[in-house]
Amino acid sequence: MTTANTADIVIAGAGIGGLATALALHAKGIDAVVLETAPELAPLGVGINIQPAAIGVLTELGLGEALAATGIRTREHRYLDHKGVTLWAEPRGVAAGHEHPQYSIHRGELQMLLLAAVRDRLGHDAVRTGLRVDTFEQTASGVRVFAHGETGGAAVFEASALVGADGLHSAVRSRLHPGRDSLSPGGVDMWRGVAEVDEFLDGRTMILANDDQATRLIAYPISRRHAERGKALVNWVCLVAAPSKDLSDGAGWNRPGRIEEVLPHLAEWDFDWIDLHAMLASSPRILRYPMVDRDPLPRWGEGRVTLLGDAAHLMYPIGANGASQAILDATALAAELARGDDVAAALERYEAVRRPATTAIVLANRNMDGAERAIAGRAVQDKADELATITHRYRMTVERRQPLA
Ligand SMILES: Cc1cc2nc3c(=O)[nH]c(=O)nc-3n(C[C@H](O)[C@H](O)[C@H](O)COP(=O)(O)OP(=O)(O)OC[C@H]3O[C@@H](n4cnc5c(N)ncnc54)[C@H](O)[C@@H]3O)c2cc1C
């Protein structure tokens, strides 16, 4: 059976971008319905970072206190070698002069926090789970969105716009850009996990370590609740060069990995203030993901349909910007639609603002990854100098700030 529905805006995907879009639209007086494939939303994923500009958006949306109660206000990124020697450190968030903090947070907890706000403000049925958006057709006065349920039912929505916030394997993107689905391999395998340990350093520092083989380990605490009892719930990611670049197996955020695959790459690693091997081995679940992105698109949308978040601009997690950029997309889209003129024109203006900005970040992430790997074999002082240059160049591109004196 097919059910017929109407909605102002249909959003495909209740991830970070889709839910933030529903909230941003609601704040401008525009209703939306979010269609989500998953039968139930569960707090999936491990840690992510939300950069200050995106925290500004979420704070405007009234989520500042909930974020503060959940995540960690990151104070510093500290670059180390594989023996724990500090090479370079940069302040982050408020410590770097931003008005808002950078938060390190569990992706699933952030998603649940956004979901609760959407259901509270827009009503429980504003997020319809178990409905996969398949395709759409544009009509004279709107867009018709076709979805199907896990249990066989189908649903059609008549809306004034469709936003494809359906992530890594976006159906909306495939329909808009047939033949442009291929993932671009970064030649790096990433294992990820979350482990509980005693609090380390100041409890608000992200460590980014790199050895002579360009094996990297990034680790940072993500839970305020753990910090309150002197513990750290640490998100870690181990990045290892994987020259085959074989993506025949595709990519998925929830694919399992094994500790035996990770530890041999870190055999020579030794920090005297934390037992890294024990920390990684204590992770209840390990995930494996190839570092991939997609070449930036020459355009995102068409008429009353557009893209947002990973569906529009999948990027390497290097630089910790994926979720932040999805949130910035959301507020830009809501601002343009709220002007109340032609919907297609509003979507074009949204794209004109956000596509160049996010294209620059996709490319900056590629550059930063290459630059970090290239310095692996250098002497300690060289590495330290290079890291200062690499991180400074990245911030200039991504944060669009004036060069520091
Ligand atoms: C399960 C999961 C775990 C993740 N874990 C991490 C992590 O540990 N670290 C990290 O850096 N990033 C992770 N990510 C990606 C990260 O959330 C995004 O890079 C970033 O937040 C941008 O968000 P987004 O809304 O564009 O995409 P996502 O947050 O990926 O959300 C996309 C949503 O769309 C839904 N969807 C997909 N296809 C359809 C369809 N056809 N119709 C309707 N709904 C659809 C998905 O189920 C998902 O809920 C994860 C994503 C997912 C889905």
Short mmCIF file of C-alpha atoms and ligand atoms in Angstrom, two decimals:
data_model
loop_
_atom_site.label_atom_id
_atom_site.label_comp_id
_atom_site.label_asym_id
_atom_site.label_seq_id
_atom_site.Cartn_x
_atom_site.Cartn_y
_atom_site.Cartn_z
CA MET A 1 0.00 0.00 0.00
CA THR A 2 1.18 3.53 -0.77
CA THR A 3 0.43 6.37 1.65
CA ALA A 4 0.13 9.93 0.34
CA ASN A 5 1.52 12.79 2.44
CA THR A 6 2.24 16.47 2.15
CA ALA A 7 5.12 18.35 3.73
CA ASP A 8 6.68 21.74 3.37
CA ILE A 9 10.24 20.48 3.10
CA VAL A 10 11.23 16.79 2.93
CA ILE A 11 14.67 15.97 4.30
CA ALA A 12 16.16 12.58 3.38
CA GLY A 13 18.30 11.31 6.29
CA ALA A 14 18.14 11.87 10.04
CA GLY A 15 21.89 12.12 10.55
CA ILE A 16 23.64 15.14 11.98
CA GLY A 17 22.95 17.29 8.89
CA GLY A 18 19.32 16.28 8.37
CA LEU A 19 18.32 16.83 11.99
CA ALA A 20 20.19 20.14 12.22
CA THR A 21 18.37 21.24 9.05
CA ALA A 22 14.96 20.41 10.54
CA LEU A 23 15.82 22.49 13.63
CA ALA A 24 17.21 25.43 11.62
CA LEU A 25 14.12 25.47 9.36
CA HIS A 26 11.80 25.28 12.36
CA ALA A 27 13.58 28.26 13.94
CA LYS A 28 12.67 30.21 10.77
CA GLY A 29 9.03 29.10 10.92
CA ILE A 30 9.35 26.46 8.16
CA ASP A 31 8.06 22.92 8.73
CA ALA A 32 9.92 19.86 7.63
CA VAL A 33 9.61 16.11 7.76
CA VAL A 34 12.72 13.93 8.00
CA LEU A 35 12.66 10.48 6.39
CA GLU A 36 15.20 8.02 7.74
CA THR A 37 16.07 4.54 6.44
CA ALA A 38 17.00 3.10 9.82
CA PRO A 39 13.99 1.47 11.52
CA GLU A 40 15.08 3.06 14.78
CA LEU A 41 17.71 5.69 15.49
CA ALA A 42 20.39 4.36 17.82
CA PRO A 43 23.47 6.22 19.07
CA LEU A 44 25.86 4.83 16.42
CA GLY A 45 29.40 5.88 15.55
CA VAL A 46 32.27 6.91 17.73
CA GLY A 47 33.73 10.37 18.41
CA ILE A 48 33.51 13.44 16.21
CA ASN A 49 34.45 17.08 16.62
CA ILE A 50 32.23 20.08 16.17
CA GLN A 51 34.12 23.25 15.33
CA PRO A 52 33.33 26.64 16.93
CA ALA A 53 31.31 28.09 14.02
CA ALA A 54 28.98 25.09 14.06
CA ILE A 55 28.73 25.23 17.85
CA GLY A 56 27.64 28.86 17.37
CA VAL A 57 24.79 27.61 15.15
CA LEU A 58 23.72 24.92 17.64
CA THR A 59 23.91 27.41 20.50
CA GLU A 60 21.61 29.79 18.57
CA LEU A 61 19.25 26.84 18.21
CA GLY A 62 19.14 26.54 22.00
CA LEU A 63 21.36 23.48 22.36
CA GLY A 64 24.31 25.07 24.17
CA GLU A 65 23.55 23.60 27.59
CA ALA A 66 22.85 20.13 26.26
CA LEU A 67 26.17 20.16 24.38
CA ALA A 68 28.04 21.33 27.46
CA ALA A 69 26.50 18.51 29.49
CA THR A 70 27.49 15.92 26.89
CA GLY A 71 30.78 16.71 25.15
CA ILE A 72 34.27 17.91 26.04
CA ARG A 73 35.39 21.47 25.32
CA THR A 74 38.61 20.73 23.43
CA ARG A 75 41.43 23.06 24.51
CA GLU A 76 44.42 21.88 22.50
CA HIS A 77 45.56 19.71 19.61
CA ARG A 78 48.93 18.24 20.55
CA TYR A 79 51.11 16.63 17.89
CA LEU A 80 53.51 13.94 19.11
CA ASP A 81 55.94 11.42 17.75
CA HIS A 82 55.43 7.72 18.46
CA LYS A 83 57.46 7.94 21.69
CA GLY A 84 55.17 10.63 23.07
CA VAL A 85 57.52 13.60 22.45
CA THR A 86 55.53 16.78 21.80
CA LEU A 87 56.30 18.25 18.38
CA TRP A 88 53.75 21.02 18.10
CA ALA A 89 50.61 22.18 19.90
CA GLU A 90 47.84 24.50 18.81
CA PRO A 91 45.11 25.94 21.02
CA ARG A 92 41.54 25.22 19.96
CA GLY A 93 38.11 26.70 20.48
CA VAL A 94 37.88 29.45 23.07
CA ALA A 95 41.59 29.02 23.86
CA ALA A 96 42.30 29.95 20.21
CA GLY A 97 40.21 33.12 20.47
CA HIS A 98 36.92 31.80 19.10
CA GLU A 99 33.67 32.94 20.66
CA HIS A 100 32.46 29.35 20.93
CA PRO A 101 34.23 26.17 22.00
CA GLN A 102 35.18 23.21 19.86
CA TYR A 103 33.44 20.12 21.24
CA SER A 104 34.66 16.55 21.03
CA ILE A 105 31.55 14.43 21.37
CA HIS A 106 30.14 10.97 20.72
CA ARG A 107 28.46 11.09 17.31
CA GLY A 108 25.55 8.97 18.50
CA GLU A 109 24.95 11.14 21.57
CA LEU A 110 24.94 14.26 19.40
CA GLN A 111 22.48 12.62 17.02
CA MET A 112 20.19 11.64 19.93
CA LEU A 113 20.39 15.16 21.34
CA LEU A 114 19.35 16.62 17.96
CA LEU A 115 16.62 14.00 17.51
CA ALA A 116 15.11 14.81 20.91
CA ALA A 117 15.07 18.52 20.06
CA VAL A 118 13.43 17.90 16.66
CA ARG A 119 10.72 15.67 18.15
CA ASP A 120 10.17 18.08 21.01
CA ARG A 121 9.80 21.13 18.77
CA LEU A 122 8.32 19.75 15.53
CA GLY A 123 6.40 16.78 16.95
CA HIS A 124 7.23 13.08 17.15
CA ASP A 125 6.18 12.36 13.56
CA ALA A 126 8.52 14.97 12.14
CA VAL A 127 11.10 12.16 11.99
CA ARG A 128 9.75 9.11 10.19
CA THR A 129 12.07 6.15 10.65
CA GLY A 130 12.07 2.99 8.57
CA LEU A 131 11.47 4.95 5.34
CA ARG A 132 14.12 4.98 2.64
CA VAL A 133 13.95 7.74 0.05
CA ASP A 134 14.33 6.11 -3.37
CA THR A 135 13.76 8.81 -5.91
CA PHE A 136 11.82 11.98 -6.74
CA GLU A 137 10.20 13.83 -9.61
CA GLN A 138 9.81 17.56 -9.98
CA THR A 139 6.31 18.80 -10.81
CA ALA A 140 5.01 22.18 -11.95
CA SER A 141 4.48 23.31 -8.35
CA GLY A 142 6.75 21.16 -6.21
CA VAL A 143 8.57 17.90 -5.84
CA ARG A 144 7.17 14.40 -5.37
CA VAL A 145 9.32 12.18 -3.16
CA PHE A 146 9.04 8.39 -3.31
CA ALA A 147 10.08 6.30 -0.32
CA HIS A 148 9.63 2.72 0.79
CA GLY A 149 9.53 1.04 4.17
CA GLU A 150 11.48 -1.92 5.47
CA THR A 151 8.26 -3.89 5.80
CA GLY A 152 7.16 -3.31 2.23
CA GLY A 153 4.86 -0.26 2.38
CA ALA A 154 5.53 2.74 0.15
CA ALA A 155 4.99 6.44 0.79
CA VAL A 156 4.79 9.45 -1.50
CA PHE A 157 5.32 13.00 -0.26
CA GLU A 158 4.30 16.16 -2.10
CA ALA A 159 6.65 18.93 -0.93
CA SER A 160 7.97 22.30 -1.94
CA ALA A 161 11.60 21.11 -1.70
CA LEU A 162 13.67 17.97 -1.11
CA VAL A 163 16.98 18.11 0.77
CA GLY A 164 19.23 15.09 0.29
CA ALA A 165 21.00 14.76 3.65
CA ASP A 166 21.32 11.03 3.17
CA GLY A 167 25.03 10.72 3.75
CA LEU A 168 27.81 8.56 2.32
CA HIS A 169 25.65 6.53 -0.11
CA SER A 170 23.09 9.23 -0.89
CA ALA A 171 20.20 8.11 -3.10
CA VAL A 172 19.30 11.75 -3.84
CA ARG A 173 22.82 12.45 -5.01
CA SER A 174 22.80 9.34 -7.25
CA ARG A 175 19.57 10.46 -8.84
CA LEU A 176 20.85 14.01 -9.40
CA HIS A 177 24.29 12.93 -10.59
CA PRO A 178 24.09 9.50 -12.20
CA GLY A 179 27.47 7.94 -12.82
CA ARG A 180 29.28 10.18 -10.34
CA ASP A 181 29.02 7.88 -7.33
CA SER A 182 32.54 6.54 -7.21
CA LEU A 183 34.47 7.02 -4.01
CA SER A 184 37.96 8.44 -4.19
CA PRO A 185 40.36 6.28 -2.13
CA GLY A 186 42.82 8.04 0.15
CA GLY A 187 45.11 5.00 0.42
CA VAL A 188 44.64 4.80 4.19
CA ASP A 189 42.82 2.29 6.39
CA MET A 190 41.31 3.61 9.60
CA TRP A 191 40.43 1.62 12.71
CA ARG A 192 38.29 3.40 15.28
CA GLY A 193 37.12 2.66 18.78
CA VAL A 194 36.11 4.08 22.14
CA ALA A 195 37.79 3.09 25.41
CA GLU A 196 37.41 4.16 29.04
CA VAL A 197 40.67 5.07 30.79
CA ASP A 198 41.81 7.34 33.63
CA GLU A 199 41.78 11.00 32.66
CA PHE A 200 45.05 12.04 30.92
CA LEU A 201 46.83 15.38 30.39
CA ASP A 202 44.29 18.13 31.17
CA GLY A 203 41.31 16.00 30.11
CA ARG A 204 40.65 18.35 27.17
CA THR A 205 43.57 17.64 24.84
CA MET A 206 43.40 15.84 21.52
CA ILE A 207 46.59 13.98 20.68
CA LEU A 208 47.69 13.46 17.09
CA ALA A 209 50.76 11.24 16.80
CA ASN A 210 52.72 10.20 13.72
CA ASP A 211 55.58 7.69 13.40
CA ASP A 212 58.29 7.19 10.77
CA GLN A 213 56.03 4.92 8.70
CA ALA A 214 53.24 7.55 8.58
CA THR A 215 51.12 5.47 10.93
CA ARG A 216 49.00 7.94 12.84
CA LEU A 217 47.01 7.73 16.05
CA ILE A 218 44.47 10.34 17.04
CA ALA A 219 42.84 10.15 20.48
CA TYR A 220 40.64 12.49 22.47
CA PRO A 221 38.12 12.37 25.32
CA ILE A 222 34.45 12.78 24.33
CA SER A 223 32.32 12.52 27.45
CA ARG A 224 31.57 15.10 30.09
CA ARG A 225 29.88 12.48 32.29
CA HIS A 226 33.07 10.43 32.39
CA ALA A 227 35.20 13.53 33.08
CA GLU A 228 33.02 14.36 36.08
CA ARG A 229 34.17 11.11 37.72
CA GLY A 230 37.85 11.51 36.78
CA LYS A 231 37.65 9.18 33.78
CA ALA A 232 38.08 9.72 30.07
CA LEU A 233 35.94 8.06 27.43
CA VAL A 234 38.51 8.23 24.66
CA ASN A 235 37.77 8.12 20.97
CA TRP A 236 40.75 6.78 19.05
CA VAL A 237 41.50 6.42 15.36
CA CYS A 238 44.54 4.60 13.97
CA LEU A 239 45.40 5.48 10.37
CA VAL A 240 47.65 3.17 8.39
CA ALA A 241 48.85 3.54 4.80
CA ALA A 242 47.07 1.00 2.59
CA PRO A 243 48.63 1.37 -0.83
CA SER A 244 46.30 -1.04 -2.66
CA LYS A 245 43.52 1.56 -2.69
CA ASP A 246 41.11 -1.30 -3.25
CA LEU A 247 37.57 -0.12 -2.66
CA SER A 248 35.80 -3.12 -4.18
CA ASP A 249 34.32 -3.74 -0.73
CA GLY A 250 32.84 -0.21 -0.67
CA ALA A 251 32.78 1.82 2.54
CA GLY A 252 30.49 1.88 5.54
CA TRP A 253 30.66 3.56 8.92
CA ASN A 254 29.70 0.47 10.89
CA ARG A 255 31.99 -2.21 9.44
CA PRO A 256 33.77 -4.23 12.15
CA GLY A 257 37.55 -4.28 12.61
CA ARG A 258 39.78 -6.37 14.89
CA ILE A 259 42.38 -5.36 17.45
CA GLU A 260 44.85 -7.87 15.90
CA GLU A 261 44.75 -5.78 12.73
CA VAL A 262 45.72 -2.59 14.59
CA LEU A 263 48.29 -3.46 17.25
CA PRO A 264 51.11 -4.67 14.96
CA HIS A 265 51.25 -1.17 13.43
CA LEU A 266 51.84 0.31 16.89
CA ALA A 267 54.36 -2.25 18.19
CA GLU A 268 57.14 0.34 18.58
CA TRP A 269 54.89 2.99 20.11
CA ASP A 270 55.35 3.89 23.75
CA PHE A 271 54.01 6.88 25.68
CA ASP A 272 55.09 7.00 29.31
CA TRP A 273 51.84 8.62 30.52
CA ILE A 274 49.34 6.18 29.04
CA ASP A 275 49.38 2.50 28.04
CA LEU A 276 48.23 2.91 24.45
CA HIS A 277 48.11 -0.79 23.66
CA ALA A 278 45.97 -1.56 26.70
CA MET A 279 43.69 1.38 25.92
CA LEU A 280 43.04 0.20 22.36
CA ALA A 281 42.64 -3.43 23.41
CA SER A 282 40.03 -2.50 26.02
CA SER A 283 37.68 -1.04 23.37
CA PRO A 284 34.45 -3.03 23.38
CA ARG A 285 33.99 -2.57 19.63
CA ILE A 286 36.42 -1.71 16.85
CA LEU A 287 35.31 -0.33 13.50
CA ARG A 288 37.21 -0.22 10.22
CA TYR A 289 36.70 2.36 7.50
CA PRO A 290 38.77 3.25 4.43
CA MET A 291 39.65 6.92 4.15
CA VAL A 292 37.55 8.06 1.21
CA ASP A 293 36.03 11.20 -0.18
CA ARG A 294 34.43 12.21 -3.46
CA ASP A 295 35.64 14.68 -6.03
CA PRO A 296 33.70 17.91 -5.49
CA LEU A 297 30.65 18.28 -7.72
CA PRO A 298 30.37 21.12 -10.26
CA ARG A 299 26.81 21.65 -8.99
CA TRP A 300 24.74 20.14 -6.19
CA GLY A 301 21.06 20.59 -6.89
CA GLU A 302 18.47 21.09 -9.54
CA GLY A 303 15.24 23.06 -9.22
CA ARG A 304 13.62 22.19 -5.89
CA VAL A 305 16.09 19.49 -4.90
CA THR A 306 19.44 20.00 -3.25
CA LEU A 307 22.11 18.17 -1.26
CA LEU A 308 23.55 18.75 2.20
CA GLY A 309 26.32 17.33 4.40
CA ASP A 310 28.20 14.21 3.27
CA ALA A 311 25.75 13.70 0.39
CA ALA A 312 27.01 16.99 -1.05
CA HIS A 313 30.66 17.01 0.00
CA LEU A 314 32.00 13.78 1.45
CA MET A 315 35.43 14.63 2.89
CA TYR A 316 38.32 12.88 4.65
CA PRO A 317 37.87 12.95 8.43
CA ILE A 318 41.29 14.63 8.54
CA GLY A 319 40.60 18.11 9.90
CA ALA A 320 37.49 16.99 11.79
CA ASN A 321 35.07 18.99 9.70
CA GLY A 322 32.40 16.63 8.27
CA ALA A 323 29.70 17.15 10.86
CA SER A 324 30.51 20.86 11.34
CA GLN A 325 30.11 21.58 7.64
CA ALA A 326 26.77 19.73 7.58
CA ILE A 327 25.55 22.00 10.42
CA LEU A 328 26.77 25.13 8.60
CA ASP A 329 24.95 23.91 5.45
CA ALA A 330 21.79 23.57 7.53
CA THR A 331 21.78 27.14 8.79
CA ALA A 332 22.64 28.58 5.36
CA LEU A 333 19.82 26.62 3.73
CA ALA A 334 17.28 27.74 6.33
CA ALA A 335 18.35 31.38 5.97
CA GLU A 336 17.85 31.30 2.20
CA LEU A 337 14.51 29.48 2.32
CA ALA A 338 13.27 31.91 4.98
CA ARG A 339 13.57 34.81 2.56
CA GLY A 340 10.24 33.55 1.25
CA ASP A 341 10.79 33.97 -2.48
CA ASP A 342 11.05 31.33 -5.18
CA VAL A 343 12.21 28.01 -3.66
CA ALA A 344 14.51 27.08 -6.56
CA ALA A 345 16.17 30.50 -6.37
CA ALA A 346 16.69 30.05 -2.61
CA LEU A 347 18.33 26.66 -3.17
CA GLU A 348 20.59 28.19 -5.81
CA ARG A 349 21.71 30.92 -3.40
CA TYR A 350 22.36 28.29 -0.70
CA GLU A 351 24.52 26.35 -3.10
CA ALA A 352 26.36 29.48 -4.23
CA VAL A 353 27.39 30.13 -0.62
CA ARG A 354 28.12 26.62 0.56
CA ARG A 355 29.53 24.75 -2.45
CA PRO A 356 32.72 26.83 -2.86
CA ALA A 357 33.32 26.85 0.90
CA THR A 358 33.00 23.08 1.27
CA THR A 359 34.90 22.33 -1.96
CA ALA A 360 37.85 24.24 -0.48
CA ILE A 361 37.66 22.08 2.66
CA VAL A 362 37.48 18.77 0.76
CA LEU A 363 40.68 19.81 -1.03
CA ALA A 364 42.32 21.21 2.12
CA ASN A 365 41.68 17.88 3.89
CA ARG A 366 43.38 16.00 1.04
CA ASN A 367 46.34 18.38 1.20
CA MET A 368 46.65 18.11 4.95
CA ASP A 369 46.57 14.32 4.81
CA GLY A 370 49.30 14.25 2.16
CA ALA A 371 51.42 16.78 4.04
CA GLU A 372 51.15 14.88 7.35
CA ARG A 373 52.20 11.64 5.68
CA ALA A 374 55.05 13.31 3.81
CA ILE A 375 56.80 14.48 6.98
CA ALA A 376 56.80 11.02 8.61
CA GLY A 377 60.48 10.24 8.04
CA ARG A 378 61.86 13.70 8.91
CA ALA A 379 63.95 14.68 11.92
CA VAL A 380 62.05 15.84 15.01
CA GLN A 381 62.72 19.59 14.59
CA ASP A 382 61.82 19.46 10.89
CA LYS A 383 58.57 17.69 11.71
CA ALA A 384 57.75 20.29 14.36
CA ASP A 385 58.35 23.18 11.94
CA GLU A 386 56.38 21.51 9.17
CA LEU A 387 53.45 20.81 11.49
CA ALA A 388 53.29 24.48 12.44
CA THR A 389 53.09 25.38 8.74
CA ILE A 390 50.62 22.64 7.81
CA THR A 391 48.17 23.42 10.61
CA HIS A 392 48.42 27.17 10.04
CA ARG A 393 47.74 26.78 6.30
CA TYR A 394 44.78 24.52 7.04
CA ARG A 395 43.21 26.99 9.48
CA MET A 396 43.64 29.82 6.98
CA THR A 397 41.69 27.88 4.36
CA VAL A 398 39.05 26.44 6.60
CA GLU A 399 38.44 29.21 9.08
CA ARG A 400 39.04 32.00 6.55
CA ARG A 401 40.98 34.03 9.08
CA GLN A 402 43.65 36.60 8.46
CA PRO A 403 47.19 35.19 8.65
CA LEU A 404 48.58 35.54 12.16
CA ALA A 405 51.30 38.09 12.63
C1 LIG B 1 25.93 5.06 11.51
C2 LIG B 1 26.93 6.17 11.27
C3 LIG B 1 28.08 6.21 12.04
C4 LIG B 1 29.03 7.22 11.81
N1 LIG B 1 30.16 7.24 12.57
C5 LIG B 1 31.07 8.22 12.37
C6 LIG B 1 32.24 8.27 13.17
O1 LIG B 1 32.43 7.44 14.05
N2 LIG B 1 33.16 9.25 12.93
C7 LIG B 1 32.94 10.18 11.94
O2 LIG B 1 33.80 11.05 11.72
N3 LIG B 1 31.81 10.17 11.20
C8 LIG B 1 30.89 9.21 11.38
N4 LIG B 1 29.77 9.19 10.60
C9 LIG B 1 29.60 10.22 9.57
C10 LIG B 1 29.25 11.56 10.14
O3 LIG B 1 28.07 11.47 10.90
C11 LIG B 1 29.06 12.50 8.97
O4 LIG B 1 30.27 12.57 8.24
C12 LIG B 1 28.72 13.92 9.36
O5 LIG B 1 28.07 13.99 10.60
C13 LIG B 1 27.83 14.58 8.30
O6 LIG B 1 26.50 14.15 8.54
P1 LIG B 1 25.41 13.84 7.46
O7 LIG B 1 24.11 14.19 8.11
O8 LIG B 1 25.72 14.43 6.16
O9 LIG B 1 25.48 12.27 7.25
P2 LIG B 1 25.20 11.10 8.28
O10 LIG B 1 25.39 11.53 9.69
O11 LIG B 1 25.95 9.96 7.76
O12 LIG B 1 23.63 10.83 8.13
C14 LIG B 1 23.00 10.33 6.97
C15 LIG B 1 21.68 9.68 7.40
O13 LIG B 1 20.93 9.38 6.24
C16 LIG B 1 20.33 8.10 6.39
N5 LIG B 1 20.06 7.61 5.02
C17 LIG B 1 20.95 7.12 4.13
N6 LIG B 1 20.32 6.88 2.96
C18 LIG B 1 19.03 7.24 3.11
C19 LIG B 1 17.89 7.26 2.24
N7 LIG B 1 17.98 6.87 0.98
N8 LIG B 1 16.71 7.69 2.74
C20 LIG B 1 16.61 8.12 4.03
N9 LIG B 1 17.66 8.12 4.90
C21 LIG B 1 18.84 7.71 4.44
C22 LIG B 1 21.41 7.33 7.16
O14 LIG B 1 20.86 6.18 7.79
C23 LIG B 1 21.88 8.38 8.15
O15 LIG B 1 21.09 8.39 9.31
C24 LIG B 1 28.81 8.20 10.80
C25 LIG B 1 27.63 8.15 10.03
C26 LIG B 1 26.70 7.16 10.26
C27 LIG B 1 25.41 7.12 9.42
#
